[in-house]
């Protein structure tokens, strides 16, 4: 049998190695090769989804396609991969956005070879993070993501790229150092010593240690999510990163934090999760409302979308903190949807940036007259993002709110403020960019070309499908979320 | 037989000469040579102690394997490698700066 | 699939086709929209027929699992739904036909018909939904389309602003709606309307849930205090105003309350809230309409007022009275707006002070306008009379004297301002140079058809009567309301046609009140100062807080580290020999320590 998960992880790495051996002047073949590799990864992930059995469930043995090999045996470190309903949507999301962002990377003209090497390396890290079930392996993939990202922002970014890249790197690294300490502590506290995530869930630590460890892991994940007040790297990194990197940053990297929360923090440190859930919910609502407020004040398109991410990830946090099946479902679906929608939003910002070389919202106006396709896509994704029922964004937020309503009714009411504000800033963005009289500066902009449309249309299709029939995704994650919520049933 | 002290004195002299050279030389190649002197001072000690340990002077137990010599061989090999790298660096810097004086080498500082 | 499923699908199909290839269809896009709307109307008739044969509701399947329970989507078919379906598709058809004439030279002709088709589809879906979630989906769809259509002429900044205002304001109500829905769900475990008869739960919680759900209706139906978006929505094309005011957007709120009526009826406090809010809105909007000088805005305020009246009717327990008025109002309000559109189309201005004497130039429009106005004023035998009478009767019978008085006063004001509108626009002498001409047949035919219904729809009686028990219209009540209407008309006649001195000087004497009314009780200004500005400032403040404090802390940590490194860096001279010297000293010290010298 083919080890399908290892294939997924190491195919991009293989591609990176091949590109490393090619001479840099073969830009066309390098681009094509990366597109091919990410395309194959997408195809493999689709196969994975097809062969995934959504009915397999249970608290501890819901993993499928497991690969379990000794790696550093003396240290009890295993090469342990597996996929369940929690990781499957995110793996698919990564593969899809990886492919589309690769298509969008055609606009990268400088140092093409290095760019795609880093890009493919990033893919390996991201997919690995979602598939690793051994904490050490998880940590390694987690850190692998950092390095290419640092270079991708730092070399191909905007004018303040070095500042943004260093800030991103140090901030995330500071978080992951805590995670490393947490991993080691968990290892030494567990009997028998193990890095296995599933086994660690079974070994009961005492409450004090649980809280300490939960916080250590949570801080690492909180930086990635990002949770207020650890979010300030995000706008900087987004603004400076080139478009495809922004797509992956918002679409996938933020999900690593949420994924970690659901994969590591909650199941392993159950008792601590119980104690700290109200705090998480509160932070989630702060994210929602505060993110919306700050997004409202933005005049930079990318910053606005970045802060809207902060706001939307608040719903994920709130849903997760509800410790109910519905909330978990909402959190995971919310992450999936946010990846699709915000990924698309960044692609659209990029489309505009390649034409105008500015992201200042007030510099546009009336684009709906000269770029009708663009106007349609932007309106569509904005509506999805502001949670219009019938499009995907709504379903995740709704489930999160439903889940959180019983334990925290007042927080749900407070989150309502965020809902209203979200409508406000998205509509005022649409008003400034698309509506009004055509700004004379925007006359020469041509509408989206075929390549740009190809990158955005699949995302919009998914938004529509999930919005109309959310069970299409929920079916896959249902069992895993049920298992997770089962841990918190008293 | 030559007493151990003579070896020690010789190696101490070589070591000090090496240190002195490394501290005072302005020429990078000179520093490299001085470092080689320091390494060789250590080598002399290693070999001499291996020979003299466990003999009549009551200097502890005799080693069962000639580990001192082996260590010396390692040092020689590594010293060779190190000087190769060092020379390469020096040549690279020389190409860049057209100088071998160490005061000029503070590219990393600014 | 059942035939009822196709009702919203037809206009949706028209939307999809028009949005993508509409530009190439040219005038065909309009025919497509009209055609699909007619098909929906025919299907609605078929559903009605099916209903009479005993068919009730149809499930569409599970949408998602909530708390482990499947949430099934389905459609509900009862007299209320059928009435709404017929009204929406019927009036919608004529508004669409009218739009062909009204929008004929607009550069975004096909886009207009795409949006309006989506609007129809959402509204038709809304009335078919059998649970809150499906209803919410279409509910927001309706709001979205109203945003698109109000901001249709977005080159005018006021239109773009009005669109945002409409969407955001209704969204405030919707948030309450969502919370109320969740509250209801967690108390009773259901989202389905069909379970409303059997709701069990703690009284105060359910009352709160009902009031929160009503918040959604307040936003959508432009009731006080969320009514501010509706007058501004007049920035959209006039047929859109007709559609919003008659059949779709604002009717949705009343529909929601009617749909949840068992819930409200079981909780008197909630019902009382509905009635009081309705009464406040009715009276407030009517007083504003008396002094307003924009032909469309007068009609807009009259809509708020009439919706308030419907809410009042529902709130005093008259389900059939409220929905009956919703139906008759749909006909004559659509008619009035289309007439106003026809007039604006002809003369190009909206200020009634500059109009006058249009009767002779636009015969068809004028006659139909008069019929609509009489219907709204509640003059027998036109449609508005019957439904308004029923609301008054219900209020009286159910012992709500204050609300009854409010409703009666509103009727008086209504007939007064409608008469004022008619007299100022159609009669007298032109007060500015107007080049009026009658509109083309494609616009006047819908007017004629709708005027027939506006005149006669009152005789149908409420389709809900059988369901809720008929009210006997007492002769006294009829007489009273007729008197009130005629008094209003007469007053307006004396002031605006005969130009009598006494009432005019009376009016002159209360300038302060007039200013207050002209400025719409300063509610917009109050919101601006109390809500909008502080929130914008809060947003700016949060942003500076984010940049200076939160990010400042992060950068502060970095800066402290950098400063310390700067100090320590001085030890790193970059000279190899210095390092070596330190090293030698270190080794010497180490040896001394080891040898304990």
GROMACS .gro file of N, CA, C and O in nm, chain A residues 163 167 171 229 231-232 236 290 293-294 296-298 307 326 368-369 376 379 383 386-390 394-395 398-399 401-402 405-406 413 416 419-421 423-424 427-428 430 435-437 467-471 474 478, chain C residues 19-20 23 62-68 108 111 133 136-137 140-141 144 147-148 151 154-155 160 163-164 167-168 171-172 175 178-179 181-183 185-186 191 535-536 538-540 542-543 545-547 550-551 554-555:
model
  424
  163UNK      N    1   1.129   4.425   0.848
  163UNK     CA    2   1.065   4.446   0.978
  163UNK      C    3   0.955   4.343   0.999
  163UNK      O    4   0.950   4.275   1.102
  167UNK      N    5   0.958   4.038   1.268
  167UNK     CA    6   0.854   4.041   1.371
  167UNK      C    7   0.776   3.910   1.371
  167UNK      O    8   0.754   3.849   1.475
  171UNK      N    9   0.813   3.658   1.687
  171UNK     CA   10   0.688   3.643   1.762
  171UNK      C   11   0.647   3.496   1.768
  171UNK      O   12   0.618   3.439   1.874
  229UNK      N   13  -0.405   3.967   2.290
  229UNK     CA   14  -0.329   4.077   2.230
  229UNK      C   15  -0.203   4.034   2.155
  229UNK      O   16  -0.108   4.109   2.148
  231UNK      N   17  -0.178   3.967   1.835
  231UNK     CA   18  -0.215   3.965   1.694
  231UNK      C   19  -0.139   4.066   1.609
  231UNK      O   20  -0.158   4.068   1.489
  232UNK      N   21  -0.055   4.149   1.671
  232UNK     CA   22  -0.007   4.263   1.592
  232UNK      C   23   0.092   4.225   1.483
  232UNK      O   24   0.118   4.306   1.395
  236UNK      N   25   0.105   4.346   0.997
  236UNK     CA   26   0.234   4.379   0.936
  236UNK      C   27   0.275   4.274   0.835
  236UNK      O   28   0.313   4.305   0.722
  290UNK      N   29  -1.318   4.356   1.890
  290UNK     CA   30  -1.203   4.445   1.875
  290UNK      C   31  -1.150   4.440   1.731
  290UNK      O   32  -1.121   4.545   1.672
  293UNK      N   33  -1.372   4.643   1.518
  293UNK     CA   34  -1.351   4.787   1.540
  293UNK      C   35  -1.230   4.836   1.463
  293UNK      O   36  -1.235   4.937   1.393
  294UNK      N   37  -1.119   4.765   1.483
  294UNK     CA   38  -0.996   4.812   1.422
  294UNK      C   39  -1.006   4.802   1.270
  294UNK      O   40  -0.960   4.890   1.198
  296UNK      N   41  -1.259   4.847   1.097
  296UNK     CA   42  -1.340   4.958   1.050
  296UNK      C   43  -1.255   5.082   1.026
  296UNK      O   44  -1.285   5.163   0.939
  297UNK      N   45  -1.149   5.096   1.104
  297UNK     CA   46  -1.070   5.219   1.095
  297UNK      C   47  -0.963   5.212   0.988
  297UNK      O   48  -0.885   5.306   0.974
  298UNK      N   49  -0.955   5.103   0.913
  298UNK     CA   50  -0.844   5.087   0.820
  298UNK      C   51  -0.869   5.159   0.688
  298UNK      O   52  -0.983   5.165   0.640
  307UNK      N   53  -0.728   4.248   0.973
  307UNK     CA   54  -0.801   4.263   1.099
  307UNK      C   55  -0.934   4.190   1.094
  307UNK      O   56  -0.983   4.143   1.197
  326UNK      N   57  -2.152   2.118   1.875
  326UNK     CA   58  -2.188   2.222   1.778
  326UNK      C   59  -2.081   2.328   1.771
  326UNK      O   60  -2.044   2.373   1.663
  368UNK      N   61  -1.671   4.897  -1.030
  368UNK     CA   62  -1.774   4.807  -1.083
  368UNK      C   63  -1.805   4.839  -1.229
  368UNK      O   64  -1.848   4.754  -1.305
  369UNK      N   65  -1.777   4.964  -1.270
  369UNK     CA   66  -1.803   4.999  -1.409
  369UNK      C   67  -1.697   4.945  -1.503
  369UNK      O   68  -1.727   4.899  -1.611
  376UNK      N   69  -1.786   4.157  -0.916
  376UNK     CA   70  -1.870   4.045  -0.876
  376UNK      C   71  -1.798   3.958  -0.773
  376UNK      O   72  -1.853   3.927  -0.667
  379UNK      N   73  -1.754   4.141  -0.436
  379UNK     CA   74  -1.880   4.151  -0.362
  379UNK      C   75  -1.919   4.016  -0.305
  379UNK      O   76  -1.957   4.004  -0.189
  383UNK      N   77  -1.948   3.937   0.090
  383UNK     CA   78  -2.075   3.895   0.149
  383UNK      C   79  -2.056   3.765   0.226
  383UNK      O   80  -2.108   3.747   0.336
  386UNK      N   81  -1.883   3.855   0.550
  386UNK     CA   82  -1.962   3.921   0.653
  386UNK      C   83  -2.074   3.832   0.703
  386UNK      O   84  -2.157   3.874   0.783
  387UNK      N   85  -2.074   3.707   0.658
  387UNK     CA   86  -2.166   3.610   0.716
  387UNK      C   87  -2.306   3.620   0.663
  387UNK      O   88  -2.401   3.612   0.739
  388UNK      N   89  -2.319   3.636   0.533
  388UNK     CA   90  -2.453   3.636   0.475
  388UNK      C   91  -2.505   3.493   0.474
  388UNK      O   92  -2.441   3.405   0.420
  389UNK      N   93  -2.620   3.470   0.535
  389UNK     CA   94  -2.673   3.333   0.532
  389UNK      C   95  -2.692   3.286   0.389
  389UNK      O   96  -2.733   3.364   0.303
  390UNK      N   97  -2.660   3.160   0.366
  390UNK     CA   98  -2.666   3.108   0.230
  390UNK      C   99  -2.527   3.097   0.171
  390UNK      O  100  -2.506   3.022   0.077
  394UNK      N  101  -2.144   3.215   0.698
  394UNK     CA  102  -2.251   3.217   0.797
  394UNK      C  103  -2.255   3.088   0.878
  394UNK      O  104  -2.272   3.091   1.000
  395UNK      N  105  -2.238   2.975   0.809
  395UNK     CA  106  -2.263   2.847   0.876
  395UNK      C  107  -2.170   2.828   0.995
  395UNK      O  108  -2.212   2.793   1.105
  398UNK      N  109  -2.252   3.070   1.267
  398UNK     CA  110  -2.380   3.034   1.329
  398UNK      C  111  -2.361   2.917   1.425
  398UNK      O  112  -2.408   2.920   1.539
  399UNK      N  113  -2.289   2.814   1.378
  399UNK     CA  114  -2.270   2.698   1.464
  399UNK      C  115  -2.191   2.737   1.589
  399UNK      O  116  -2.220   2.691   1.699
  401UNK      N  117  -2.190   3.023   1.736
  401UNK     CA  118  -2.279   3.097   1.825
  401UNK      C  119  -2.379   3.004   1.892
  401UNK      O  120  -2.405   3.016   2.012
  402UNK      N  121  -2.431   2.909   1.814
  402UNK     CA  122  -2.525   2.813   1.874
  402UNK      C  123  -2.455   2.737   1.985
  402UNK      O  124  -2.508   2.722   2.095
  405UNK      N  125  -2.394   2.951   2.289
  405UNK     CA  126  -2.507   3.023   2.349
  405UNK      C  127  -2.543   2.970   2.486
  405UNK      O  128  -2.570   3.047   2.578
  406UNK      N  129  -2.541   2.840   2.499
  406UNK     CA  130  -2.584   2.784   2.627
  406UNK      C  131  -2.485   2.820   2.739
  406UNK      O  132  -2.528   2.872   2.842
  413UNK      N  133  -2.428   3.760   2.281
  413UNK     CA  134  -2.489   3.891   2.254
  413UNK      C  135  -2.382   3.993   2.220
  413UNK      O  136  -2.395   4.070   2.126
  416UNK      N  137  -2.261   3.976   1.884
  416UNK     CA  138  -2.353   4.039   1.789
  416UNK      C  139  -2.305   4.176   1.745
  416UNK      O  140  -2.324   4.215   1.630
  419UNK      N  141  -2.090   4.129   1.467
  419UNK     CA  142  -2.161   4.096   1.343
  419UNK      C  143  -2.206   4.223   1.270
  419UNK      O  144  -2.193   4.233   1.149
  420UNK      N  145  -2.258   4.317   1.348
  420UNK     CA  146  -2.305   4.440   1.285
  420UNK      C  147  -2.188   4.519   1.228
  420UNK      O  148  -2.193   4.568   1.116
  421UNK      N  149  -2.081   4.529   1.309
  421UNK     CA  150  -1.966   4.606   1.263
  421UNK      C  151  -1.907   4.546   1.136
  421UNK      O  152  -1.862   4.618   1.047
  423UNK      N  153  -2.054   4.393   0.895
  423UNK     CA  154  -2.131   4.441   0.780
  423UNK      C  155  -2.087   4.582   0.746
  423UNK      O  156  -2.064   4.615   0.629
  424UNK      N  157  -2.071   4.664   0.850
  424UNK     CA  158  -2.034   4.803   0.826
  424UNK      C  159  -1.904   4.816   0.751
  424UNK      O  160  -1.898   4.883   0.647
  427UNK      N  161  -1.912   4.669   0.386
  427UNK     CA  162  -1.991   4.749   0.292
  427UNK      C  163  -1.922   4.882   0.262
  427UNK      O  164  -1.925   4.929   0.149
  428UNK      N  165  -1.860   4.940   0.364
  428UNK     CA  166  -1.796   5.067   0.334
  428UNK      C  167  -1.674   5.044   0.245
  428UNK      O  168  -1.641   5.127   0.161
  430UNK      N  169  -1.663   4.807   0.010
  430UNK     CA  170  -1.723   4.793  -0.124
  430UNK      C  171  -1.761   4.930  -0.178
  430UNK      O  172  -1.738   4.962  -0.295
  435UNK      N  173  -1.807   5.116  -0.571
  435UNK     CA  174  -1.919   5.204  -0.604
  435UNK      C  175  -1.873   5.348  -0.625
  435UNK      O  176  -1.756   5.379  -0.612
  436UNK      N  177  -1.966   5.430  -0.656
  436UNK     CA  178  -1.935   5.570  -0.681
  436UNK      C  179  -1.894   5.592  -0.825
  436UNK      O  180  -1.897   5.501  -0.907
  437UNK      N  181  -1.858   5.717  -0.853
  437UNK     CA  182  -1.813   5.747  -0.989
  437UNK      C  183  -1.675   5.687  -1.010
  437UNK      O  184  -1.596   5.676  -0.917
  467UNK      N  185  -2.212   2.684   0.171
  467UNK     CA  186  -2.319   2.768   0.222
  467UNK      C  187  -2.456   2.704   0.202
  467UNK      O  188  -2.541   2.711   0.289
  468UNK      N  189  -2.471   2.641   0.087
  468UNK     CA  190  -2.601   2.582   0.060
  468UNK      C  191  -2.616   2.446   0.126
  468UNK      O  192  -2.724   2.409   0.170
  469UNK      N  193  -2.508   2.373   0.133
  469UNK     CA  194  -2.516   2.238   0.189
  469UNK      C  195  -2.398   2.214   0.282
  469UNK      O  196  -2.303   2.145   0.247
  470UNK      N  197  -2.400   2.273   0.401
  470UNK     CA  198  -2.286   2.263   0.492
  470UNK      C  199  -2.255   2.120   0.534
  470UNK      O  200  -2.142   2.089   0.571
  471UNK      N  201  -2.354   2.035   0.525
  471UNK     CA  202  -2.331   1.897   0.565
  471UNK      C  203  -2.222   1.833   0.480
  471UNK      O  204  -2.160   1.735   0.521
  474UNK      N  205  -1.942   1.907   0.698
  474UNK     CA  206  -1.969   1.862   0.835
  474UNK      C  207  -1.971   1.709   0.845
  474UNK      O  208  -1.930   1.653   0.946
  478UNK      N  209  -1.782   1.535   1.153
  478UNK     CA  210  -1.879   1.509   1.259
  478UNK      C  211  -1.826   1.413   1.365
  478UNK      O  212  -1.828   1.443   1.484
  619UNK      N  213  -2.737   3.798  -1.448
  619UNK     CA  214  -2.615   3.855  -1.393
  619UNK      C  215  -2.497   3.819  -1.482
  619UNK      O  216  -2.400   3.894  -1.492
  620UNK      N  217  -2.504   3.703  -1.549
  620UNK     CA  218  -2.387   3.661  -1.628
  620UNK      C  219  -2.399   3.701  -1.776
  620UNK      O  220  -2.301   3.748  -1.833
  623UNK      N  221  -2.621   4.129  -2.015
  623UNK     CA  222  -2.580   4.239  -2.101
  623UNK      C  223  -2.608   4.208  -2.248
  623UNK      O  224  -2.641   4.295  -2.327
  662UNK      N  225  -3.230   1.722   0.528
  662UNK     CA  226  -3.154   1.776   0.640
  662UNK      C  227  -3.049   1.875   0.589
  662UNK      O  228  -2.977   1.845   0.495
  663UNK      N  229  -3.041   1.989   0.654
  663UNK     CA  230  -2.940   2.087   0.614
  663UNK      C  231  -2.814   2.066   0.696
  663UNK      O  232  -2.706   2.053   0.643
  664UNK      N  233  -2.828   2.067   0.826
  664UNK     CA  234  -2.713   2.031   0.907
  664UNK      C  235  -2.760   1.979   1.042
  664UNK      O  236  -2.877   1.982   1.075
  665UNK      N  237  -2.662   1.927   1.118
  665UNK     CA  238  -2.693   1.874   1.249
  665UNK      C  239  -2.659   1.979   1.353
  665UNK      O  240  -2.550   2.036   1.353
  666UNK      N  241  -2.755   2.009   1.440
  666UNK     CA  242  -2.729   2.101   1.549
  666UNK      C  243  -2.753   2.027   1.679
  666UNK      O  244  -2.861   1.973   1.700
  667UNK      N  245  -2.653   2.029   1.764
  667UNK     CA  246  -2.659   1.957   1.891
  667UNK      C  247  -2.702   1.813   1.866
  667UNK      O  248  -2.779   1.756   1.942
  668UNK      N  249  -2.652   1.757   1.756
  668UNK     CA  250  -2.683   1.618   1.726
  668UNK      C  251  -2.819   1.597   1.664
  668UNK      O  252  -2.850   1.489   1.617
  708UNK      N  253  -2.741   5.014  -1.690
  708UNK     CA  254  -2.732   4.884  -1.622
  708UNK      C  255  -2.868   4.815  -1.618
  708UNK      O  256  -2.907   4.756  -1.519
  711UNK      N  257  -2.866   4.446  -1.527
  711UNK     CA  258  -2.825   4.429  -1.388
  711UNK      C  259  -2.942   4.455  -1.294
  711UNK      O  260  -2.967   4.383  -1.198
  733UNK      N  261  -3.410   2.914   1.039
  733UNK     CA  262  -3.281   2.923   0.971
  733UNK      C  263  -3.302   2.948   0.822
  733UNK      O  264  -3.239   3.037   0.763
  736UNK      N  265  -3.411   3.286   0.782
  736UNK     CA  266  -3.303   3.383   0.798
  736UNK      C  267  -3.220   3.395   0.671
  736UNK      O  268  -3.177   3.503   0.633
  737UNK      N  269  -3.198   3.282   0.604
  737UNK     CA  270  -3.119   3.284   0.481
  737UNK      C  271  -3.186   3.378   0.379
  737UNK      O  272  -3.122   3.467   0.323
  740UNK      N  273  -3.196   3.755   0.498
  740UNK     CA  274  -3.076   3.832   0.467
  740UNK      C  275  -3.063   3.854   0.318
  740UNK      O  276  -3.009   3.955   0.274
  741UNK      N  277  -3.111   3.757   0.241
  741UNK     CA  278  -3.108   3.775   0.096
  741UNK      C  279  -3.191   3.895   0.055
  741UNK      O  280  -3.149   3.977  -0.028
  744UNK      N  281  -3.000   4.201   0.145
  744UNK     CA  282  -2.890   4.222   0.052
  744UNK      C  283  -2.939   4.285  -0.078
  744UNK      O  284  -2.880   4.381  -0.129
  747UNK      N  285  -3.013   4.632  -0.048
  747UNK     CA  286  -2.888   4.710  -0.051
  747UNK      C  287  -2.844   4.737  -0.194
  747UNK      O  288  -2.816   4.851  -0.233
  748UNK      N  289  -2.842   4.631  -0.274
  748UNK     CA  290  -2.799   4.647  -0.414
  748UNK      C  291  -2.888   4.747  -0.487
  748UNK      O  292  -2.842   4.828  -0.566
  751UNK      N  293  -2.878   5.114  -0.358
  751UNK     CA  294  -2.753   5.174  -0.405
  751UNK      C  295  -2.735   5.154  -0.555
  751UNK      O  296  -2.623   5.156  -0.606
  754UNK      N  297  -2.526   5.410  -0.781
  754UNK     CA  298  -2.426   5.435  -0.677
  754UNK      C  299  -2.333   5.551  -0.712
  754UNK      O  300  -2.251   5.591  -0.632
  755UNK      N  301  -2.343   5.603  -0.836
  755UNK     CA  302  -2.263   5.721  -0.867
  755UNK      C  303  -2.305   5.838  -0.780
  755UNK      O  304  -2.226   5.928  -0.755
  760UNK      N  305  -2.534   5.540  -0.246
  760UNK     CA  306  -2.444   5.441  -0.188
  760UNK      C  307  -2.455   5.440  -0.036
  760UNK      O  308  -2.461   5.335   0.028
  763UNK      N  309  -2.781   5.279   0.080
  763UNK     CA  310  -2.776   5.133   0.074
  763UNK      C  311  -2.707   5.075   0.196
  763UNK      O  312  -2.758   4.983   0.260
  764UNK      N  313  -2.592   5.131   0.230
  764UNK     CA  314  -2.520   5.082   0.348
  764UNK      C  315  -2.605   5.100   0.473
  764UNK      O  316  -2.615   5.011   0.558
  767UNK      N  317  -2.872   4.835   0.499
  767UNK     CA  318  -2.823   4.702   0.534
  767UNK      C  319  -2.777   4.697   0.679
  767UNK      O  320  -2.809   4.603   0.753
  768UNK      N  321  -2.704   4.798   0.721
  768UNK     CA  322  -2.650   4.796   0.857
  768UNK      C  323  -2.762   4.810   0.959
  768UNK      O  324  -2.765   4.738   1.060
  771UNK      N  325  -2.943   4.503   0.988
  771UNK     CA  326  -2.858   4.402   1.050
  771UNK      C  327  -2.859   4.413   1.202
  771UNK      O  328  -2.845   4.313   1.272
  772UNK      N  329  -2.875   4.535   1.252
  772UNK     CA  330  -2.885   4.551   1.397
  772UNK      C  331  -3.005   4.473   1.448
  772UNK      O  332  -2.996   4.396   1.545
  775UNK      N  333  -2.947   4.096   1.433
  775UNK     CA  334  -2.867   4.038   1.541
  775UNK      C  335  -2.956   4.003   1.659
  775UNK      O  336  -2.944   3.894   1.716
  778UNK      N  337  -3.140   3.696   1.565
  778UNK     CA  338  -3.057   3.575   1.576
  778UNK      C  339  -3.050   3.530   1.721
  778UNK      O  340  -3.066   3.412   1.753
  779UNK      N  341  -3.026   3.626   1.811
  779UNK     CA  342  -3.015   3.590   1.952
  779UNK      C  343  -3.148   3.535   2.003
  779UNK      O  344  -3.153   3.434   2.074
  781UNK      N  345  -3.374   3.390   1.832
  781UNK     CA  346  -3.391   3.258   1.772
  781UNK      C  347  -3.316   3.152   1.852
  781UNK      O  348  -3.369   3.045   1.882
  782UNK      N  349  -3.191   3.186   1.890
  782UNK     CA  350  -3.111   3.092   1.968
  782UNK      C  351  -3.173   3.070   2.104
  782UNK      O  352  -3.178   2.957   2.154
  783UNK      N  353  -3.221   3.178   2.163
  783UNK     CA  354  -3.285   3.168   2.294
  783UNK      C  355  -3.404   3.073   2.285
  783UNK      O  356  -3.422   2.984   2.369
  785UNK      N  357  -3.451   2.846   2.063
  785UNK     CA  358  -3.405   2.711   2.035
  785UNK      C  359  -3.359   2.641   2.162
  785UNK      O  360  -3.390   2.525   2.185
  786UNK      N  361  -3.286   2.714   2.247
  786UNK     CA  362  -3.233   2.648   2.365
  786UNK      C  363  -3.338   2.631   2.472
  786UNK      O  364  -3.321   2.551   2.563
  791UNK      N  365  -3.654   2.497   1.583
  791UNK     CA  366  -3.650   2.614   1.496
  791UNK      C  367  -3.773   2.619   1.407
  791UNK      O  368  -3.786   2.706   1.324
 1135UNK      N  369  -1.911   5.562   1.765
 1135UNK     CA  370  -1.860   5.432   1.721
 1135UNK      C  371  -1.742   5.451   1.628
 1135UNK      O  372  -1.640   5.383   1.640
 1136UNK      N  373  -1.753   5.548   1.538
 1136UNK     CA  374  -1.640   5.572   1.449
 1136UNK      C  375  -1.519   5.615   1.530
 1136UNK      O  376  -1.406   5.573   1.502
 1138UNK      N  377  -1.465   5.535   1.835
 1138UNK     CA  378  -1.419   5.415   1.906
 1138UNK      C  379  -1.332   5.331   1.814
 1138UNK      O  380  -1.227   5.279   1.856
 1139UNK      N  381  -1.372   5.320   1.688
 1139UNK     CA  382  -1.293   5.241   1.594
 1139UNK      C  383  -1.156   5.303   1.575
 1139UNK      O  384  -1.053   5.235   1.580
 1140UNK      N  385  -1.156   5.436   1.552
 1140UNK     CA  386  -1.027   5.503   1.537
 1140UNK      C  387  -0.944   5.486   1.663
 1140UNK      O  388  -0.823   5.460   1.657
 1142UNK      N  389  -0.962   5.246   1.886
 1142UNK     CA  390  -0.912   5.109   1.896
 1142UNK      C  391  -0.790   5.091   1.809
 1142UNK      O  392  -0.694   5.024   1.846
 1143UNK      N  393  -0.796   5.153   1.691
 1143UNK     CA  394  -0.683   5.138   1.600
 1143UNK      C  395  -0.557   5.202   1.659
 1143UNK      O  396  -0.449   5.141   1.658
 1145UNK      N  397  -0.505   5.255   1.972
 1145UNK     CA  398  -0.470   5.169   2.085
 1145UNK      C  399  -0.390   5.049   2.036
 1145UNK      O  400  -0.287   5.012   2.093
 1146UNK      N  401  -0.437   4.993   1.925
 1146UNK     CA  402  -0.369   4.876   1.871
 1146UNK      C  403  -0.228   4.909   1.827
 1146UNK      O  404  -0.132   4.837   1.856
 1147UNK      N  405  -0.216   5.022   1.757
 1147UNK     CA  406  -0.084   5.059   1.707
 1147UNK      C  407   0.009   5.099   1.822
 1147UNK      O  408   0.125   5.061   1.824
 1150UNK      N  409  -0.081   4.805   2.209
 1150UNK     CA  410  -0.058   4.661   2.192
 1150UNK      C  411   0.069   4.637   2.112
 1150UNK      O  412   0.160   4.566   2.155
 1151UNK      N  413   0.073   4.702   1.995
 1151UNK     CA  414   0.192   4.684   1.913
 1151UNK      C  415   0.310   4.755   1.978
 1151UNK      O  416   0.424   4.711   1.965
 1154UNK      N  417   0.480   4.523   2.207
 1154UNK     CA  418   0.561   4.425   2.135
 1154UNK      C  419   0.691   4.488   2.089
 1154UNK      O  420   0.802   4.436   2.113
 1155UNK      N  421   0.676   4.603   2.024
 1155UNK     CA  422   0.796   4.670   1.975
 1155UNK      C  423   0.881   4.718   2.091
 1155UNK      O  424   1.003   4.726   2.079
   0.00000   0.00000   0.00000
